[in-house]
PDB file of C-alpha atoms in Angstrom:
ATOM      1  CA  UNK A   1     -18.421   2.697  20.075  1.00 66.00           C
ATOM      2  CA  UNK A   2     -16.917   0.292  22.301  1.00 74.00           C
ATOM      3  CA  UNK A   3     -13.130  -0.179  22.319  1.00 80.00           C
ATOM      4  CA  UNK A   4     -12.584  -3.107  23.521  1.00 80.00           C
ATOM      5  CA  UNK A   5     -15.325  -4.712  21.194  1.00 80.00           C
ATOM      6  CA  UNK A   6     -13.791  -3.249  18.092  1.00 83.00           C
ATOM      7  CA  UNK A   7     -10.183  -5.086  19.572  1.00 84.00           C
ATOM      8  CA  UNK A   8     -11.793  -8.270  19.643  1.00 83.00           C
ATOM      9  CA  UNK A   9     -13.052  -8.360  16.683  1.00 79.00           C
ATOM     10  CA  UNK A  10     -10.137  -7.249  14.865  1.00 84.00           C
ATOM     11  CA  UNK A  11      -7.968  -9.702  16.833  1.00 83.00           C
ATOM     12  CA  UNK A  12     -10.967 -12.537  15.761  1.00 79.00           C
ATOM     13  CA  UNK A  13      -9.701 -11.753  12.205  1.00 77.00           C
ATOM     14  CA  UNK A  14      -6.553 -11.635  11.748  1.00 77.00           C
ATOM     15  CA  UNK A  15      -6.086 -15.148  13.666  1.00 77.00           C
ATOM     16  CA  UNK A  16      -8.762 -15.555  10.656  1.00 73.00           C
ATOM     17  CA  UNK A  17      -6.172 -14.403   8.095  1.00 70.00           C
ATOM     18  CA  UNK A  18      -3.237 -15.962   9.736  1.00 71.00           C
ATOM     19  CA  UNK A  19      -5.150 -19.556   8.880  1.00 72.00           C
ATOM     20  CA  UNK A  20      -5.450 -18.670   5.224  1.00 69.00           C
ATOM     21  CA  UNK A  21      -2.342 -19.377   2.894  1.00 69.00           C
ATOM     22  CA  UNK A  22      -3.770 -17.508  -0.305  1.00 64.00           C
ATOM     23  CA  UNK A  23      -3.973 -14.586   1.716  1.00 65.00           C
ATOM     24  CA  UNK A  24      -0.994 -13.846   3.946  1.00 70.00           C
ATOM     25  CA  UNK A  25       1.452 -15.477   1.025  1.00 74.00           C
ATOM     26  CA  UNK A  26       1.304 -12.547  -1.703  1.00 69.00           C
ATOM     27  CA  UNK A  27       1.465 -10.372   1.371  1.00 71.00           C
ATOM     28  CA  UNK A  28       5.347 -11.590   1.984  1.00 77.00           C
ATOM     29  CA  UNK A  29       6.113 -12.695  -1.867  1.00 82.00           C
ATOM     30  CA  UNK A  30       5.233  -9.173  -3.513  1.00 81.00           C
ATOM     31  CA  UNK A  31       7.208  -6.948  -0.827  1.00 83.00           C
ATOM     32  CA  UNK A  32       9.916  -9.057  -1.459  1.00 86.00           C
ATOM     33  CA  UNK A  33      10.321  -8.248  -4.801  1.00 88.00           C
ATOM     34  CA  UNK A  34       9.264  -4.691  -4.628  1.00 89.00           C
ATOM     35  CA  UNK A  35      11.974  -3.769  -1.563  1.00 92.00           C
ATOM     36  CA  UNK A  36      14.718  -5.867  -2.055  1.00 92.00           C
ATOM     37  CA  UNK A  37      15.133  -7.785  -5.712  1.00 92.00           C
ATOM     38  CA  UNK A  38      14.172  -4.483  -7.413  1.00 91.00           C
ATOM     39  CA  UNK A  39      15.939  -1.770  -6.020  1.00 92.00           C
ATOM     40  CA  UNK A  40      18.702  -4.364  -5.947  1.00 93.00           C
ATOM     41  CA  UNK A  41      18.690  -5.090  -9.466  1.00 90.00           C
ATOM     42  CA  UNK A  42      18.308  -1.117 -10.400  1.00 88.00           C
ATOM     43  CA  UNK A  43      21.450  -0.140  -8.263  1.00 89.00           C
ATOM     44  CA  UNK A  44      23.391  -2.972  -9.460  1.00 85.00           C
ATOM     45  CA  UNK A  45      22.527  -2.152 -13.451  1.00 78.00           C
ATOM     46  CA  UNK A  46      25.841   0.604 -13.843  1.00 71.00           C
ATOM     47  CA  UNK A  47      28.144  -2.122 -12.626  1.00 67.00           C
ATOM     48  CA  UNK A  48      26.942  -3.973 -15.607  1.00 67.00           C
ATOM     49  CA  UNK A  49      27.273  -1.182 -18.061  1.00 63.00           C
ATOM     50  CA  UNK A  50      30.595  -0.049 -19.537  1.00 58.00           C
ATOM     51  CA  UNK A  51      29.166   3.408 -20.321  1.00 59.00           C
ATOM     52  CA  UNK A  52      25.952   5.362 -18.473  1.00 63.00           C
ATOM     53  CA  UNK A  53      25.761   7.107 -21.813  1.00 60.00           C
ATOM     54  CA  UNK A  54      22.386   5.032 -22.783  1.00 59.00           C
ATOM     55  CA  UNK A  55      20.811   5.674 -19.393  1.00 62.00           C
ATOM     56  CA  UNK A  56      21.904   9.178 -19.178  1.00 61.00           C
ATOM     57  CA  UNK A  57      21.076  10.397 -23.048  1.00 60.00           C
ATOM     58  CA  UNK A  58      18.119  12.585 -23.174  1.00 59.00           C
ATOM     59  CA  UNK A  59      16.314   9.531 -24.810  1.00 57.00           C
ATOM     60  CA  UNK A  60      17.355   7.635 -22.245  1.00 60.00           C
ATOM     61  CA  UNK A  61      14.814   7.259 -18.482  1.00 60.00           C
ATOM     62  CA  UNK A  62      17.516   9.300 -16.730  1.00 66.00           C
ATOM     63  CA  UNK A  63      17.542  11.987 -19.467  1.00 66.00           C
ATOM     64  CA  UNK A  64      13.606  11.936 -19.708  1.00 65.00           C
ATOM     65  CA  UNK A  65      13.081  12.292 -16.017  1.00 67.00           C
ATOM     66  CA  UNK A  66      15.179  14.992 -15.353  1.00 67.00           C
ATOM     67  CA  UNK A  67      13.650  17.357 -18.503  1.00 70.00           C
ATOM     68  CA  UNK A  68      10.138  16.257 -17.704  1.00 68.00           C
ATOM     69  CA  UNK A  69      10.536  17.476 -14.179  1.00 71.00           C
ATOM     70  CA  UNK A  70      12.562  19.974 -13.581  1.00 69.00           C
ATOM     71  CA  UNK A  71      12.233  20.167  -9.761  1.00 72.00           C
ATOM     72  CA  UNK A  72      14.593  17.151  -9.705  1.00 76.00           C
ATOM     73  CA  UNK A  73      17.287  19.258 -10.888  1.00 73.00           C
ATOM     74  CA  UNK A  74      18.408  20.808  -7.128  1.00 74.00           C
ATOM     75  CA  UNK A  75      18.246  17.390  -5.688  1.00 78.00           C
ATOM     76  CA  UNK A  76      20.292  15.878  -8.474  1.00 80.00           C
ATOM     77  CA  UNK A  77      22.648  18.709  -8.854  1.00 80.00           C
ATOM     78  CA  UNK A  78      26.729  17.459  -7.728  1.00 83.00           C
ATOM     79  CA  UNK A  79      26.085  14.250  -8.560  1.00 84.00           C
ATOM     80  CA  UNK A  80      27.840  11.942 -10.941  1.00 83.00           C
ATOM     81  CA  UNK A  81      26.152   9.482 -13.618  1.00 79.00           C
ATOM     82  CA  UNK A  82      25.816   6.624 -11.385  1.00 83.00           C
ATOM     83  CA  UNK A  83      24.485   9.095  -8.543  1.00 87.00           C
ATOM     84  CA  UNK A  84      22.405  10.404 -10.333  1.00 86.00           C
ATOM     85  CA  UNK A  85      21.130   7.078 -11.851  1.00 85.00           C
ATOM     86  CA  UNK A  86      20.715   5.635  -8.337  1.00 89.00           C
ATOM     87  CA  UNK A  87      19.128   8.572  -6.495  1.00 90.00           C
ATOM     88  CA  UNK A  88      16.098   9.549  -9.360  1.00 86.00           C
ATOM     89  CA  UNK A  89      15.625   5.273  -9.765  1.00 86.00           C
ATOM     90  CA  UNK A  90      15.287   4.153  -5.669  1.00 92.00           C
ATOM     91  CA  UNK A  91      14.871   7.905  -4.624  1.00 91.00           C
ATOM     92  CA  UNK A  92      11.577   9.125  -6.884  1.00 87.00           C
ATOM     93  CA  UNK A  93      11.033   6.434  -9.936  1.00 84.00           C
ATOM     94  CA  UNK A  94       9.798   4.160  -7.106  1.00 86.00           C
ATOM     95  CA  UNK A  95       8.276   6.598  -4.744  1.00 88.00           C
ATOM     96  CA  UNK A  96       4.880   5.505  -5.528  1.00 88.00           C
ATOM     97  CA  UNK A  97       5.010   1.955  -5.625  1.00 87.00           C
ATOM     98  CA  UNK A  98       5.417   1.588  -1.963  1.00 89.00           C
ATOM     99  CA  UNK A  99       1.688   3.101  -1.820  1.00 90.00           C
ATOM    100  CA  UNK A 100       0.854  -0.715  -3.429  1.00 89.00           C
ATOM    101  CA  UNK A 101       1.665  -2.388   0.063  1.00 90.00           C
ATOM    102  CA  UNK A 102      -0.975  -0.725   2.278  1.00 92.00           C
ATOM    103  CA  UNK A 103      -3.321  -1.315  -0.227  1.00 89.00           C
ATOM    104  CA  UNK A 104      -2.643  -5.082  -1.017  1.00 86.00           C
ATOM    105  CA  UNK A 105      -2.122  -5.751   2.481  1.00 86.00           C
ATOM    106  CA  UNK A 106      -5.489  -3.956   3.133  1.00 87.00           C
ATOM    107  CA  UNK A 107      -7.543  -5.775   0.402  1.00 86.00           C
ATOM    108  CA  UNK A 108      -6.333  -8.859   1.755  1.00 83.00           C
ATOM    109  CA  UNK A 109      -7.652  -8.522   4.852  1.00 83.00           C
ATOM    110  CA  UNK A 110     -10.480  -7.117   4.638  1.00 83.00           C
ATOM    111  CA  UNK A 111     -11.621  -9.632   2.042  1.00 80.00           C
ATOM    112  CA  UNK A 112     -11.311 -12.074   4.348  1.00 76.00           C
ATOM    113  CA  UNK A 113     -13.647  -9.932   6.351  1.00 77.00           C
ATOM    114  CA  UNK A 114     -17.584 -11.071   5.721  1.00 77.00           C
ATOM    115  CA  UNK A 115     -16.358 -12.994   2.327  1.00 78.00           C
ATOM    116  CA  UNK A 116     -14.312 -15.542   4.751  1.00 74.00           C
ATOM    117  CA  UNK A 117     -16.839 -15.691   7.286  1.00 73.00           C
ATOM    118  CA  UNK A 118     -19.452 -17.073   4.525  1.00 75.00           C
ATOM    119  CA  UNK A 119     -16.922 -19.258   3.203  1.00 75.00           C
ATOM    120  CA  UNK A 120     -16.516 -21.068   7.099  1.00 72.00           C
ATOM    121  CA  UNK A 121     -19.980 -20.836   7.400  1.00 72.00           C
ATOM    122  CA  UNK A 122     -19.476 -18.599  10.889  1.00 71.00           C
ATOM    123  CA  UNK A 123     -21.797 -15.886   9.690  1.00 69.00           C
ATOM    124  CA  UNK A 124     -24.626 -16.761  11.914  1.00 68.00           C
ATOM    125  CA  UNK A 125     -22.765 -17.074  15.282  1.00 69.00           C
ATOM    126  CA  UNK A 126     -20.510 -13.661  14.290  1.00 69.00           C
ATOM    127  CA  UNK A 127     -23.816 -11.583  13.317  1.00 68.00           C
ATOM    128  CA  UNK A 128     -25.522 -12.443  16.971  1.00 73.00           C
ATOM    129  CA  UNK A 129     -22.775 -11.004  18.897  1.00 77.00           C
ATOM    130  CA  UNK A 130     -23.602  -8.216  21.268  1.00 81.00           C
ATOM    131  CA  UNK A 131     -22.103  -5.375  18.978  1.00 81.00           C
ATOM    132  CA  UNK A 132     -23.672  -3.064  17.035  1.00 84.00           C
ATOM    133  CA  UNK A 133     -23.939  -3.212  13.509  1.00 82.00           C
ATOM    134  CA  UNK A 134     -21.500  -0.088  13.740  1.00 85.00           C
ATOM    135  CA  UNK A 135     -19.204  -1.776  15.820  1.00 86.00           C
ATOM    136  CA  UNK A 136     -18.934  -5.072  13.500  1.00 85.00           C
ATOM    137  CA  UNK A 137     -18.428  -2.901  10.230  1.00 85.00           C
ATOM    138  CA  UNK A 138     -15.756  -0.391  11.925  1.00 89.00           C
ATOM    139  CA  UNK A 139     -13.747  -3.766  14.030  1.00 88.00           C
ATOM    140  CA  UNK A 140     -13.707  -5.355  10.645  1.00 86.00           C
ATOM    141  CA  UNK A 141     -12.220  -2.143   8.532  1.00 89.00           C
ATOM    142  CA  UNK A 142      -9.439  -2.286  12.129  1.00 90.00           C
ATOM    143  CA  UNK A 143      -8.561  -5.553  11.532  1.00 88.00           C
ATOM    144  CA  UNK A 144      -7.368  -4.478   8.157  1.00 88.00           C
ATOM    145  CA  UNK A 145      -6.095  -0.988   8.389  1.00 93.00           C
ATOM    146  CA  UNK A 146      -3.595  -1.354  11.292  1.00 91.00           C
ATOM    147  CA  UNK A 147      -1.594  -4.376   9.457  1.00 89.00           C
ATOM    148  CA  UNK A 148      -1.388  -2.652   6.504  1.00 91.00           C
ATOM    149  CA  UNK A 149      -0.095   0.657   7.438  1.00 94.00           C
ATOM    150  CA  UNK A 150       1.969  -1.447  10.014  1.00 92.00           C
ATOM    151  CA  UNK A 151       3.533  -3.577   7.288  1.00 90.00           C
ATOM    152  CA  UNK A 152       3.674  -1.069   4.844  1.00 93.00           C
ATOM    153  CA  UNK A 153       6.663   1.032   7.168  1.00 95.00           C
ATOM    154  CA  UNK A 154       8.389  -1.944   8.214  1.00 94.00           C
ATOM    155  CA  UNK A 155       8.272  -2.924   4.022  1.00 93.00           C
ATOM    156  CA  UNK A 156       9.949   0.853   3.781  1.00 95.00           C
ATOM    157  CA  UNK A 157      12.658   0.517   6.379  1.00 96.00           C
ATOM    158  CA  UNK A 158      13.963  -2.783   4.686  1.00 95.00           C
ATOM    159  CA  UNK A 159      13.289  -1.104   1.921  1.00 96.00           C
ATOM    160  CA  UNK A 160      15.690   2.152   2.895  1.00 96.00           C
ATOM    161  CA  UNK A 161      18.285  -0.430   4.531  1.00 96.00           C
ATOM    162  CA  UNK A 162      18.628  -1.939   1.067  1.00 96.00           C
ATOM    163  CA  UNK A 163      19.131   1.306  -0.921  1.00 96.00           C
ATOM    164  CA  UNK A 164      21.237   3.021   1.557  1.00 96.00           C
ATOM    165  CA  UNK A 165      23.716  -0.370   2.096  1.00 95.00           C
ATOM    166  CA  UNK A 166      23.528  -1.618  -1.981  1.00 93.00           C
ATOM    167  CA  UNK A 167      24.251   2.389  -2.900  1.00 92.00           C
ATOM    168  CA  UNK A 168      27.125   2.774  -0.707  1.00 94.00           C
ATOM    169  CA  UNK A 169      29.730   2.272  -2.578  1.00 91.00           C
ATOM    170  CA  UNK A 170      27.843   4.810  -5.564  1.00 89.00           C
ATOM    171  CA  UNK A 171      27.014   7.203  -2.945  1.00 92.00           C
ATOM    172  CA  UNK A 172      29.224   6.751  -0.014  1.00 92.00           C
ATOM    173  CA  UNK A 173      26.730   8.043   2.166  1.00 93.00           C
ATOM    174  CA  UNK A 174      23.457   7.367   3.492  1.00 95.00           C
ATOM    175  CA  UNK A 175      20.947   9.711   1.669  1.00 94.00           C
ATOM    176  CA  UNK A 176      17.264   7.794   1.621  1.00 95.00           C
ATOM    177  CA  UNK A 177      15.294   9.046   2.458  1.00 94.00           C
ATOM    178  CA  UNK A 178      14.478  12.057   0.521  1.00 92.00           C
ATOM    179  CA  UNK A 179      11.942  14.707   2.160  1.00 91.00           C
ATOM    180  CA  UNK A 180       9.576  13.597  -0.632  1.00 89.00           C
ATOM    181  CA  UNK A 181       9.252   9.530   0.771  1.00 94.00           C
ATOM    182  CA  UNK A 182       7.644  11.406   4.408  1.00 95.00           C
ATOM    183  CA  UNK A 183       4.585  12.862   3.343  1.00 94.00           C
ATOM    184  CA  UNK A 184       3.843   9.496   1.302  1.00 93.00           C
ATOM    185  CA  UNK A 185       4.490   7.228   4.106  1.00 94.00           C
ATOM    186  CA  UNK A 186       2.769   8.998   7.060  1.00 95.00           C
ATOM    187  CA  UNK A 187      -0.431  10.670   5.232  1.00 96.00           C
ATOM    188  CA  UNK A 188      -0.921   8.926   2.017  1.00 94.00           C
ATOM    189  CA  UNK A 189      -0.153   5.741   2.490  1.00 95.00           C
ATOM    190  CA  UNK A 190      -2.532   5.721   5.412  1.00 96.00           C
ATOM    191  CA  UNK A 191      -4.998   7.328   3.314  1.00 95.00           C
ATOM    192  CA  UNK A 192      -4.576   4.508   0.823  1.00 94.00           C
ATOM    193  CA  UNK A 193      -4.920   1.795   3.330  1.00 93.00           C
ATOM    194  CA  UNK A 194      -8.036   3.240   4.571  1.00 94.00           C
ATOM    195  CA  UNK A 195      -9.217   3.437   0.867  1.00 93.00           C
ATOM    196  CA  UNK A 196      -8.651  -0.241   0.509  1.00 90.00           C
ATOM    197  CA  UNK A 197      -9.895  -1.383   3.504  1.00 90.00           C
ATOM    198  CA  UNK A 198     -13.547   0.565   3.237  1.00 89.00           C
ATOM    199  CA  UNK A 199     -14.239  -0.683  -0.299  1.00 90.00           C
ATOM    200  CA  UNK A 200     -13.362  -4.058  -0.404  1.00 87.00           C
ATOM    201  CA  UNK A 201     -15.411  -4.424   3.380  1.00 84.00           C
ATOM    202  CA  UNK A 202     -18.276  -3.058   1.663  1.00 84.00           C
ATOM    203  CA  UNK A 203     -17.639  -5.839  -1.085  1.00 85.00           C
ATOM    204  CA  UNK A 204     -17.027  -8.004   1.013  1.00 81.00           C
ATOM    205  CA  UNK A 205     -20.321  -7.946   2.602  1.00 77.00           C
ATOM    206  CA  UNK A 206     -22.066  -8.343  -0.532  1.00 77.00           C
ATOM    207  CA  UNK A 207     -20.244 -10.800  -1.801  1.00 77.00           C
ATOM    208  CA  UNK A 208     -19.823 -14.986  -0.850  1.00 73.00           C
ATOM    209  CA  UNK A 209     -16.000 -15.985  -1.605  1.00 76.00           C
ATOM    210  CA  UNK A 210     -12.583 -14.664  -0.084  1.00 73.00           C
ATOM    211  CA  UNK A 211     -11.473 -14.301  -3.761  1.00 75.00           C
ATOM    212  CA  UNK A 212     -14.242 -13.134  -5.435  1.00 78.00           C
ATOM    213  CA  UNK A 213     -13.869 -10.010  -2.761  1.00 78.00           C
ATOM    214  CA  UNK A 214     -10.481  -9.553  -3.437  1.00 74.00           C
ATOM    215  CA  UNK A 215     -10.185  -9.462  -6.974  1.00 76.00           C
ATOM    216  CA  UNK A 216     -13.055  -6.969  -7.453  1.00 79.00           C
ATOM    217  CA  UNK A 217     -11.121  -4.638  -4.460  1.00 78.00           C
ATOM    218  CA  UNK A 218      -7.732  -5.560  -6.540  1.00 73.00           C
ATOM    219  CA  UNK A 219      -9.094  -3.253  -9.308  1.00 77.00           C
ATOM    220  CA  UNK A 220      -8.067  -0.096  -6.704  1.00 82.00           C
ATOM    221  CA  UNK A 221      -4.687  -0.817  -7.940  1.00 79.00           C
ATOM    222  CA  UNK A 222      -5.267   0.972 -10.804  1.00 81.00           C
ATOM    223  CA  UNK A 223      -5.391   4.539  -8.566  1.00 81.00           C
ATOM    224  CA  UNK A 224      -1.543   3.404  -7.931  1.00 80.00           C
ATOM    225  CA  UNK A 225      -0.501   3.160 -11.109  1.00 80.00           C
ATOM    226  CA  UNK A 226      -1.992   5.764 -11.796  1.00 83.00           C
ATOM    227  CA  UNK A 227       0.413   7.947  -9.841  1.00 80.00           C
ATOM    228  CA  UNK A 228       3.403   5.744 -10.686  1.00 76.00           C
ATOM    229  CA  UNK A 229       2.951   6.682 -14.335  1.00 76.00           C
ATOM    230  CA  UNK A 230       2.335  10.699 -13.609  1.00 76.00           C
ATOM    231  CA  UNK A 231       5.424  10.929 -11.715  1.00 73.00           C
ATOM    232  CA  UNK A 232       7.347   8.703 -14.444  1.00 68.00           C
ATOM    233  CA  UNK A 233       5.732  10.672 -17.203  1.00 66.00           C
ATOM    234  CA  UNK A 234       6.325  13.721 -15.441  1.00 63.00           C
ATOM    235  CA  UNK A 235       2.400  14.912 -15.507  1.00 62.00           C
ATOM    236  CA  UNK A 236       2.489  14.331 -11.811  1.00 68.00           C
ATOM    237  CA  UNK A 237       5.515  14.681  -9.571  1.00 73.00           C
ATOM    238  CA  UNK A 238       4.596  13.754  -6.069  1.00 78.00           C
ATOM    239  CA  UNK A 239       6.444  16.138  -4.068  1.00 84.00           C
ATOM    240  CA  UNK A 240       6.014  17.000  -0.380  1.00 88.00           C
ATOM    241  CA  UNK A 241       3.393  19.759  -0.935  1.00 90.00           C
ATOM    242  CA  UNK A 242       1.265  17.445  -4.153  1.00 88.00           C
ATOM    243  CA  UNK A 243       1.457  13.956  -1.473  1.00 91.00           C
ATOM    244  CA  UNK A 244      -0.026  16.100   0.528  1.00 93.00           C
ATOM    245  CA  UNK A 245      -3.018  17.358  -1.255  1.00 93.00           C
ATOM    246  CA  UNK A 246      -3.153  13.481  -2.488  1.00 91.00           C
ATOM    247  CA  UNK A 247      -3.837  12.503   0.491  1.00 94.00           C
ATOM    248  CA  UNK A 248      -6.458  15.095   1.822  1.00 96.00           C
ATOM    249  CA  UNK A 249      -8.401  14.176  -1.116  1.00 95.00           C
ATOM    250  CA  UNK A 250      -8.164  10.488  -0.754  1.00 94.00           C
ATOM    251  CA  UNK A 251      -9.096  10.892   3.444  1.00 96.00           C
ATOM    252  CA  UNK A 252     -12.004  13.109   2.134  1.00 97.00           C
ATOM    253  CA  UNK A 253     -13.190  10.410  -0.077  1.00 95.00           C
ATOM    254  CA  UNK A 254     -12.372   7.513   2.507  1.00 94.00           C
ATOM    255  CA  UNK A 255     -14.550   9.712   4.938  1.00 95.00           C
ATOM    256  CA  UNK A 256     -17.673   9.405   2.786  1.00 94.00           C
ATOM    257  CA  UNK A 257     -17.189   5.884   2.133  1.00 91.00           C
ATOM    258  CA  UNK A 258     -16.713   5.029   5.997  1.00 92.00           C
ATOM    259  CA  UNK A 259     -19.433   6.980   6.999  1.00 91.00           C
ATOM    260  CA  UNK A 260     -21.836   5.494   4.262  1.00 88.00           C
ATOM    261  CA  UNK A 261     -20.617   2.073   5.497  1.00 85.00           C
ATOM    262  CA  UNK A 262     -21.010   2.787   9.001  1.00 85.00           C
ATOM    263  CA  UNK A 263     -24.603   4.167   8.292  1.00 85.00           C
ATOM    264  CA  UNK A 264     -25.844   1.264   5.574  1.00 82.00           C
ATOM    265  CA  UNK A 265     -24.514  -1.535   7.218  1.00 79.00           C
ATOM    266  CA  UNK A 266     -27.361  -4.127   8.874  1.00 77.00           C
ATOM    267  CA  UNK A 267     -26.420  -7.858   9.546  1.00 72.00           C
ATOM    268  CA  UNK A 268     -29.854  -8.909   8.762  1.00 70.00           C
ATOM    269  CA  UNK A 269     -28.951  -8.050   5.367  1.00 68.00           C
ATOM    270  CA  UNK A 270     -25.752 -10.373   5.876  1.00 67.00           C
ATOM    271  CA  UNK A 271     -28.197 -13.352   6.883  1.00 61.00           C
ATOM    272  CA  UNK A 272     -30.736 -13.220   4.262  1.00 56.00           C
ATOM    273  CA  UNK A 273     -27.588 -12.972   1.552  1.00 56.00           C
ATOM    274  CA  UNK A 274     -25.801 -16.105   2.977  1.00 51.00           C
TER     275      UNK A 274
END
């Protein structure tokens, strides 16, 4: 594999991207939300109350969390209500939402990928470049995978600057990250991005439109959610030593899918589909 050929055709696509509205715009509105308005909105919710009573109640999402995993109970121990409240909301409810970013940002990009290229009708002159077939698939998965990791930790340090400035007067200290938010963001969420970016290139080969591509890739989301809902429910709590074997298994599985790509991948194919 060539380097500097898998660099230019990376670069070639995300000056591809950059062009395209529908994709770069969800990739600012949605981190928006998810690292400012929301953990905003949570921290700001006992200011609002008169009593934490509700929140804190064993029926209540505080009370729930903390008897459904009881692993929480060291890090939450010496705190008060609204501690408490803050730290299990921004600290672990949320955890696995940031894994959403590398994979929207991925998915975006690498629908754009062979999808876009139909769509300008550049196919023809991008298929009878010099690189390899190997080359082309592997400088296409780049083009998405760096971004999205990329974006996804500068998403978490606004993210912590929020939580730790919002909090301060709650905590009086600056506490995020836990040890838990490490694993996720330097071996999952990679994993993740990765993920993303090898399906939806293989869809997006197969496939004519940008957005047809990304909404059948957008369907990944579901693996998210899935882990958002067994940490809420308490069926899955992601510490260090689980977001670790997480993310082996996800790198196993993007291994097979890269390597089938890699292997399956002919641009003839690509010019009798257009």
């Amino acid at each position: 594999m060539n380097a500097r050929t898998l660099r230019t055709i990376a670069m070639k696509d995300l000056k591809e991207v950059e062009q395209n509205r529908a994709a770069w715009i969800p990739a600012l509105v949605v981190p928006l939300i998810f690292v400012i308005a929301l953990p905003l909105g949570v921290i700001l919710i006992p200011n609002l109350l008169q009593s934490m009573s509700p929140l804190m109640a064993p029926s209540g999402p505080v009370g729930m969390m903390r008897e459904r995993i009881p692993a929480l109970a060291a890090e939450l121990a010496g705190l008060d209500e609204r501690q408490t409240w803050v730290v299990l909301m921004t600290g672990y409810f949320f955890a696995p939402f940031i894994l959403i970013f590398p994979l929207m940002f991925s998915t975006i990009v690498g629908s754009e990928s062979f999808a876009g290229e139909r769509e300008r009708k550049t196919m023809e002159a991008l298929l009878y470049t010099p690189a390899s077939d190997g080359e082309l698939f592997l400088g296409k998965m780049l083009a998405a995978f760096v971004p999205a990791v990329a974006l996804t930790w500068v998403s978490f340090l606004v993210y912590g600057v929020v939580v730790n400035a919002a909090g301060w007067p709650v905590m009086g200290r600056i506490w995020f990250p836990p040890v838990s938010w490490w694993p996720l963001l330097l071996w999952v969420a990679p994993a993740v991005a990765a993920l993303g970016v090898a399906v939806t290139v293989l869809i997006s080969a197969r496939v004519r439109t940008f957005m047809e591509a990304y909404q059948m890739s957008a369907s990944l989301v579901v693996l998210v959610l899935a882990l958002v809902a067994g940490q809420v429910t308490g069926v899955l709590y992601l510490s260090p030593s689980a977001a670790l074997v997480v993310g082996l298994v996800l790198w196993l599985v993007d291994g097979v899918l890269i390597s089938l790509g890699v292997r399956t991948f002919r641009r003839e194919a690509l010019l009798l589909s257009r």
